[in-house]
């Protein structure tokens, strides 16, 4: 796992399953607006969490692109799930600003709950069609910008689904640090 220290925060990059990060307080869901079980990340998280997660989500939905809400993690090994609605690329505009907003809002929710570790998937890069490398730059730059203002968060982990995606994150991290 690649780790870079940014303002006292360990930013980690790894290949894996976002629903299997037992050492992390809060995992982030690449959600749909209705906060229901779906494919990709949302499917993996809801299947592992069990039906209680959808039930808790129901009164919080719908959410708008760029927004985030937090719930408990039910049967997952974490304490919380932060549900972010990423932009559908080219439809929810400006897509780059909305994607950055997702990461910022998730980090702010984690701070409010005094969470010390959070794990993100690559939001919007699957079903929502955001090109991977530009999305990587937005994710890492936004986290970098926010690190100076974070107090409780000590670990921000990016969990990528393939070696190719992990390599892109590592390359972009090297470029911007
Ligand atoms: N762990 C980590 N990353 C994953 C996993 C996993 N278990 N599964 C997929 N990925 P997506 P989006 C990667 O489609 O683009 C859903 O159906 C995947 O390779 O999950 O924000 C929801 O219901 C990709 O790089 O999220 C929404 O309708 C990234 O995670 C919609 O898809 C995001 O893929 C959200 O689309």
mmCIF file of C-alpha atoms and ligand atoms in Angstrom:
data_model
loop_
_atom_site.group_PDB
_atom_site.id
_atom_site.type_symbol
_atom_site.label_atom_id
_atom_site.label_comp_id
_atom_site.label_asym_id
_atom_site.label_seq_id
_atom_site.Cartn_x
_atom_site.Cartn_y
_atom_site.Cartn_z
ATOM 1 C CA UNK A 1 0.000 0.000 0.000
ATOM 2 C CA UNK A 2 1.368 3.415 -0.984
ATOM 3 C CA UNK A 3 1.267 6.008 1.829
ATOM 4 C CA UNK A 4 2.037 9.708 1.609
ATOM 5 C CA UNK A 5 2.023 12.076 4.573
ATOM 6 C CA UNK A 6 0.186 15.322 3.802
ATOM 7 C CA UNK A 7 -0.017 17.814 6.668
ATOM 8 C CA UNK A 8 0.026 14.981 9.207
ATOM 9 C CA UNK A 9 -2.658 12.967 7.350
ATOM 10 C CA UNK A 10 -1.670 9.608 5.905
ATOM 11 C CA UNK A 11 -3.104 9.400 2.377
ATOM 12 C CA UNK A 12 -3.110 5.746 1.328
ATOM 13 C CA UNK A 13 -3.644 4.144 -2.073
ATOM 14 C CA UNK A 14 -4.520 0.469 -2.350
ATOM 15 C CA UNK A 15 -6.274 -2.068 -4.559
ATOM 16 C CA UNK A 16 -9.221 -3.804 -2.917
ATOM 17 C CA UNK A 17 -12.901 -3.914 -2.066
ATOM 18 C CA UNK A 18 -14.376 -0.856 -0.382
ATOM 19 C CA UNK A 19 -16.769 -3.142 1.528
ATOM 20 C CA UNK A 20 -13.827 -4.979 3.107
ATOM 21 C CA UNK A 21 -11.864 -2.291 4.969
ATOM 22 C CA UNK A 22 -12.281 -3.449 8.578
ATOM 23 C CA UNK A 23 -9.610 -1.126 10.028
ATOM 24 C CA UNK A 24 -11.391 2.028 8.771
ATOM 25 C CA UNK A 25 -14.036 4.036 10.697
ATOM 26 C CA UNK A 26 -16.074 5.281 7.733
ATOM 27 C CA UNK A 27 -16.305 3.981 4.184
ATOM 28 C CA UNK A 28 -17.687 6.121 1.378
ATOM 29 C CA UNK A 29 -20.425 4.878 -0.921
ATOM 30 C CA UNK A 30 -20.620 5.938 -4.576
ATOM 31 C CA UNK A 31 -24.362 6.169 -4.157
ATOM 32 C CA UNK A 32 -27.379 6.749 -6.369
ATOM 33 C CA UNK A 33 -29.734 9.658 -5.666
ATOM 34 C CA UNK A 34 -32.256 7.404 -3.957
ATOM 35 C CA UNK A 35 -29.578 5.877 -1.717
ATOM 36 C CA UNK A 36 -30.701 2.404 -2.704
ATOM 37 C CA UNK A 37 -28.774 -0.739 -3.477
ATOM 38 C CA UNK A 38 -27.358 -0.557 -7.023
ATOM 39 C CA UNK A 39 -24.398 -1.958 -8.914
ATOM 40 C CA UNK A 40 -20.677 -1.409 -8.312
ATOM 41 C CA UNK A 41 -19.704 0.144 -4.993
ATOM 42 C CA UNK A 42 -23.294 0.721 -3.837
ATOM 43 C CA UNK A 43 -24.160 -2.913 -4.498
ATOM 44 C CA UNK A 44 -21.113 -4.211 -2.626
ATOM 45 C CA UNK A 45 -21.739 -1.916 0.352
ATOM 46 C CA UNK A 46 -25.481 -2.597 0.648
ATOM 47 C CA UNK A 47 -25.053 -6.352 0.257
ATOM 48 C CA UNK A 48 -22.446 -6.437 3.016
ATOM 49 C CA UNK A 49 -24.368 -4.031 5.267
ATOM 50 C CA UNK A 50 -27.713 -5.828 4.988
ATOM 51 C CA UNK A 51 -31.222 -4.386 4.486
ATOM 52 C CA UNK A 52 -31.009 -2.142 7.565
ATOM 53 C CA UNK A 53 -28.801 0.239 5.603
ATOM 54 C CA UNK A 54 -31.427 0.878 2.915
ATOM 55 C CA UNK A 55 -34.011 1.377 5.643
ATOM 56 C CA UNK A 56 -31.873 3.990 7.403
ATOM 57 C CA UNK A 57 -31.188 5.681 4.049
ATOM 58 C CA UNK A 58 -34.844 5.970 2.981
ATOM 59 C CA UNK A 59 -35.740 9.170 4.893
ATOM 60 C CA UNK A 60 -32.461 10.822 3.845
ATOM 61 C CA UNK A 61 -33.150 10.428 0.096
ATOM 62 C CA UNK A 62 -33.123 11.822 -2.518
ATOM 63 C CA UNK A 63 -29.798 13.680 -2.510
ATOM 64 C CA UNK A 64 -28.347 15.966 -5.185
ATOM 65 C CA UNK A 65 -25.063 15.547 -7.082
ATOM 66 C CA UNK A 66 -22.110 16.663 -4.945
ATOM 67 C CA UNK A 67 -23.949 16.040 -1.680
ATOM 68 C CA UNK A 68 -23.202 13.513 1.055
ATOM 69 C CA UNK A 69 -25.079 12.010 4.008
ATOM 70 C CA UNK A 70 -23.859 9.752 6.797
ATOM 71 C CA UNK A 71 -25.416 6.636 8.320
ATOM 72 C CA UNK A 72 -24.336 3.819 10.569
ATOM 73 C CA UNK A 73 -22.684 0.821 8.909
ATOM 74 C CA UNK A 74 -25.029 -2.001 10.037
ATOM 75 C CA UNK A 75 -23.361 -5.375 9.307
ATOM 76 C CA UNK A 76 -20.232 -3.846 7.799
ATOM 77 C CA UNK A 77 -17.093 -3.922 9.967
ATOM 78 C CA UNK A 78 -16.994 -0.088 10.021
ATOM 79 C CA UNK A 79 -18.741 2.503 12.204
ATOM 80 C CA UNK A 80 -20.237 4.680 9.464
ATOM 81 C CA UNK A 81 -21.066 4.843 5.771
ATOM 82 C CA UNK A 82 -20.859 8.222 4.056
ATOM 83 C CA UNK A 83 -23.055 8.195 0.943
ATOM 84 C CA UNK A 84 -21.923 10.564 -1.830
ATOM 85 C CA UNK A 85 -23.787 11.200 -5.055
ATOM 86 C CA UNK A 86 -21.175 11.808 -7.728
ATOM 87 C CA UNK A 87 -22.022 13.639 -10.965
ATOM 88 C CA UNK A 88 -23.078 11.681 -14.038
ATOM 89 C CA UNK A 89 -20.259 12.750 -16.337
ATOM 90 C CA UNK A 90 -21.327 15.386 -18.867
ATOM 91 C CA UNK A 91 -24.888 15.531 -17.546
ATOM 92 C CA UNK A 92 -24.560 16.876 -14.012
ATOM 93 C CA UNK A 93 -22.516 20.022 -14.662
ATOM 94 C CA UNK A 94 -19.965 21.317 -13.928
ATOM 95 C CA UNK A 95 -18.931 17.694 -13.380
ATOM 96 C CA UNK A 96 -15.452 18.520 -12.061
ATOM 97 C CA UNK A 97 -16.761 20.932 -9.409
ATOM 98 C CA UNK A 98 -19.506 18.522 -8.327
ATOM 99 C CA UNK A 99 -16.998 15.694 -7.991
ATOM 100 C CA UNK A 100 -14.688 17.850 -5.840
ATOM 101 C CA UNK A 101 -17.720 18.806 -3.734
ATOM 102 C CA UNK A 102 -18.400 15.103 -3.054
ATOM 103 C CA UNK A 103 -14.955 14.599 -1.573
ATOM 104 C CA UNK A 104 -15.105 17.858 0.422
ATOM 105 C CA UNK A 105 -18.565 17.115 1.817
ATOM 106 C CA UNK A 106 -17.549 13.577 2.793
ATOM 107 C CA UNK A 107 -14.441 14.843 4.606
ATOM 108 C CA UNK A 108 -16.504 17.497 6.400
ATOM 109 C CA UNK A 109 -19.032 14.907 7.588
ATOM 110 C CA UNK A 110 -16.179 12.722 8.852
ATOM 111 C CA UNK A 111 -14.743 15.663 10.781
ATOM 112 C CA UNK A 112 -18.133 16.522 12.281
ATOM 113 C CA UNK A 113 -18.372 12.977 13.642
ATOM 114 C CA UNK A 114 -14.738 13.125 14.839
ATOM 115 C CA UNK A 115 -13.869 10.117 12.715
ATOM 116 C CA UNK A 116 -10.170 9.280 12.426
ATOM 117 C CA UNK A 117 -10.101 7.200 9.224
ATOM 118 C CA UNK A 118 -12.088 7.235 5.994
ATOM 119 C CA UNK A 119 -11.883 5.142 2.801
ATOM 120 C CA UNK A 120 -13.045 6.360 -0.608
ATOM 121 C CA UNK A 121 -13.733 4.518 -3.863
ATOM 122 C CA UNK A 122 -13.147 6.393 -7.131
ATOM 123 C CA UNK A 123 -16.525 8.153 -7.129
ATOM 124 C CA UNK A 124 -18.307 8.575 -10.524
ATOM 125 C CA UNK A 125 -15.719 6.532 -12.474
ATOM 126 C CA UNK A 126 -17.929 3.479 -13.022
ATOM 127 C CA UNK A 127 -21.576 3.666 -14.068
ATOM 128 C CA UNK A 128 -21.431 7.496 -14.005
ATOM 129 C CA UNK A 129 -18.733 7.571 -16.698
ATOM 130 C CA UNK A 130 -16.214 10.086 -15.347
ATOM 131 C CA UNK A 131 -12.861 9.527 -17.156
ATOM 132 C CA UNK A 132 -10.538 7.874 -14.664
ATOM 133 C CA UNK A 133 -7.425 10.031 -14.723
ATOM 134 C CA UNK A 134 -9.191 13.416 -14.531
ATOM 135 C CA UNK A 135 -11.333 12.013 -11.686
ATOM 136 C CA UNK A 136 -8.157 10.853 -9.908
ATOM 137 C CA UNK A 137 -6.638 14.341 -10.131
ATOM 138 C CA UNK A 138 -9.791 15.909 -8.670
ATOM 139 C CA UNK A 139 -9.963 13.347 -5.848
ATOM 140 C CA UNK A 140 -6.334 13.707 -4.795
ATOM 141 C CA UNK A 141 -6.142 17.487 -5.236
ATOM 142 C CA UNK A 142 -9.323 18.016 -3.230
ATOM 143 C CA UNK A 143 -8.083 15.827 -0.386
ATOM 144 C CA UNK A 144 -4.722 17.648 -0.494
ATOM 145 C CA UNK A 145 -6.430 21.030 -0.288
ATOM 146 C CA UNK A 146 -8.542 19.925 2.650
ATOM 147 C CA UNK A 147 -5.807 18.235 4.720
ATOM 148 C CA UNK A 148 -4.647 21.479 6.317
ATOM 149 C CA UNK A 149 -8.096 21.977 7.882
ATOM 150 C CA UNK A 150 -8.586 18.425 9.177
ATOM 151 C CA UNK A 151 -8.210 17.741 12.894
ATOM 152 C CA UNK A 152 -9.699 14.364 13.731
ATOM 153 C CA UNK A 153 -8.995 12.587 10.433
ATOM 154 C CA UNK A 154 -5.607 10.872 10.365
ATOM 155 C CA UNK A 155 -6.039 8.358 7.512
ATOM 156 C CA UNK A 156 -7.641 8.950 4.107
ATOM 157 C CA UNK A 157 -7.521 5.780 2.033
ATOM 158 C CA UNK A 158 -8.384 5.359 -1.646
ATOM 159 C CA UNK A 159 -9.518 1.819 -2.465
ATOM 160 C CA UNK A 160 -9.285 1.081 -6.189
ATOM 161 C CA UNK A 161 -10.836 -1.901 -7.864
ATOM 162 C CA UNK A 162 -8.096 -2.854 -10.339
ATOM 163 C CA UNK A 163 -4.322 -2.714 -10.529
ATOM 164 C CA UNK A 164 -4.614 -0.356 -13.489
ATOM 165 C CA UNK A 165 -6.752 2.085 -11.499
ATOM 166 C CA UNK A 166 -4.421 1.856 -8.499
ATOM 167 C CA UNK A 167 -1.435 2.586 -10.745
ATOM 168 C CA UNK A 168 -3.150 5.719 -12.088
ATOM 169 C CA UNK A 169 -3.752 6.947 -8.513
ATOM 170 C CA UNK A 170 -0.116 6.287 -7.611
ATOM 171 C CA UNK A 171 1.138 8.078 -10.725
ATOM 172 C CA UNK A 172 -1.054 11.141 -10.123
ATOM 173 C CA UNK A 173 -0.022 11.200 -6.455
ATOM 174 C CA UNK A 174 3.643 11.258 -7.506
ATOM 175 C CA UNK A 175 2.910 14.078 -9.960
ATOM 176 C CA UNK A 176 1.144 16.354 -7.507
ATOM 177 C CA UNK A 177 3.268 15.843 -4.369
HETATM 178 N N1 LIG B 1 -14.690 -1.623 -4.157
HETATM 179 C C1 LIG B 1 -13.964 -0.592 -4.675
HETATM 180 N N2 LIG B 1 -14.201 -0.046 -5.886
HETATM 181 C C2 LIG B 1 -15.201 -0.580 -6.615
HETATM 182 C C3 LIG B 1 -16.013 -1.654 -6.151
HETATM 183 C C4 LIG B 1 -15.716 -2.184 -4.854
HETATM 184 N N3 LIG B 1 -16.424 -3.178 -4.327
HETATM 185 N N4 LIG B 1 -16.947 -1.940 -7.108
HETATM 186 C C5 LIG B 1 -16.719 -1.099 -8.127
HETATM 187 N N5 LIG B 1 -15.672 -0.284 -7.845
HETATM 188 P P1 LIG B 1 -19.575 2.765 -9.430
HETATM 189 P P2 LIG B 1 -20.351 5.583 -9.856
HETATM 190 C C6 LIG B 1 -15.093 0.834 -8.639
HETATM 191 O O1 LIG B 1 -20.250 2.370 -10.691
HETATM 192 O O2 LIG B 1 -19.603 5.668 -11.149
HETATM 193 C C7 LIG B 1 -24.250 2.280 -8.907
HETATM 194 O O3 LIG B 1 -25.038 1.367 -9.581
HETATM 195 C C8 LIG B 1 -15.451 0.900 -10.115
HETATM 196 O O4 LIG B 1 -14.534 0.116 -10.875
HETATM 197 O O5 LIG B 1 -19.779 1.935 -8.220
HETATM 198 O O6 LIG B 1 -20.243 6.721 -8.880
HETATM 199 C C9 LIG B 1 -25.048 3.224 -8.025
HETATM 200 O O7 LIG B 1 -26.271 2.680 -7.663
HETATM 201 C C10 LIG B 1 -15.293 2.384 -10.396
HETATM 202 O O8 LIG B 1 -13.915 2.722 -10.624
HETATM 203 O O9 LIG B 1 -19.967 4.270 -8.990
HETATM 204 C C11 LIG B 1 -25.198 4.456 -8.870
HETATM 205 O O10 LIG B 1 -26.378 4.431 -9.662
HETATM 206 C C12 LIG B 1 -15.692 3.064 -9.078
HETATM 207 O O11 LIG B 1 -15.632 2.017 -8.096
HETATM 208 C C13 LIG B 1 -24.010 4.450 -9.774
HETATM 209 O O12 LIG B 1 -23.568 3.095 -9.839
HETATM 210 C C14 LIG B 1 -17.082 3.680 -9.053
HETATM 211 O O13 LIG B 1 -18.009 2.850 -9.755
HETATM 212 C C15 LIG B 1 -22.857 5.286 -9.260
HETATM 213 O O14 LIG B 1 -21.857 5.336 -10.242
#
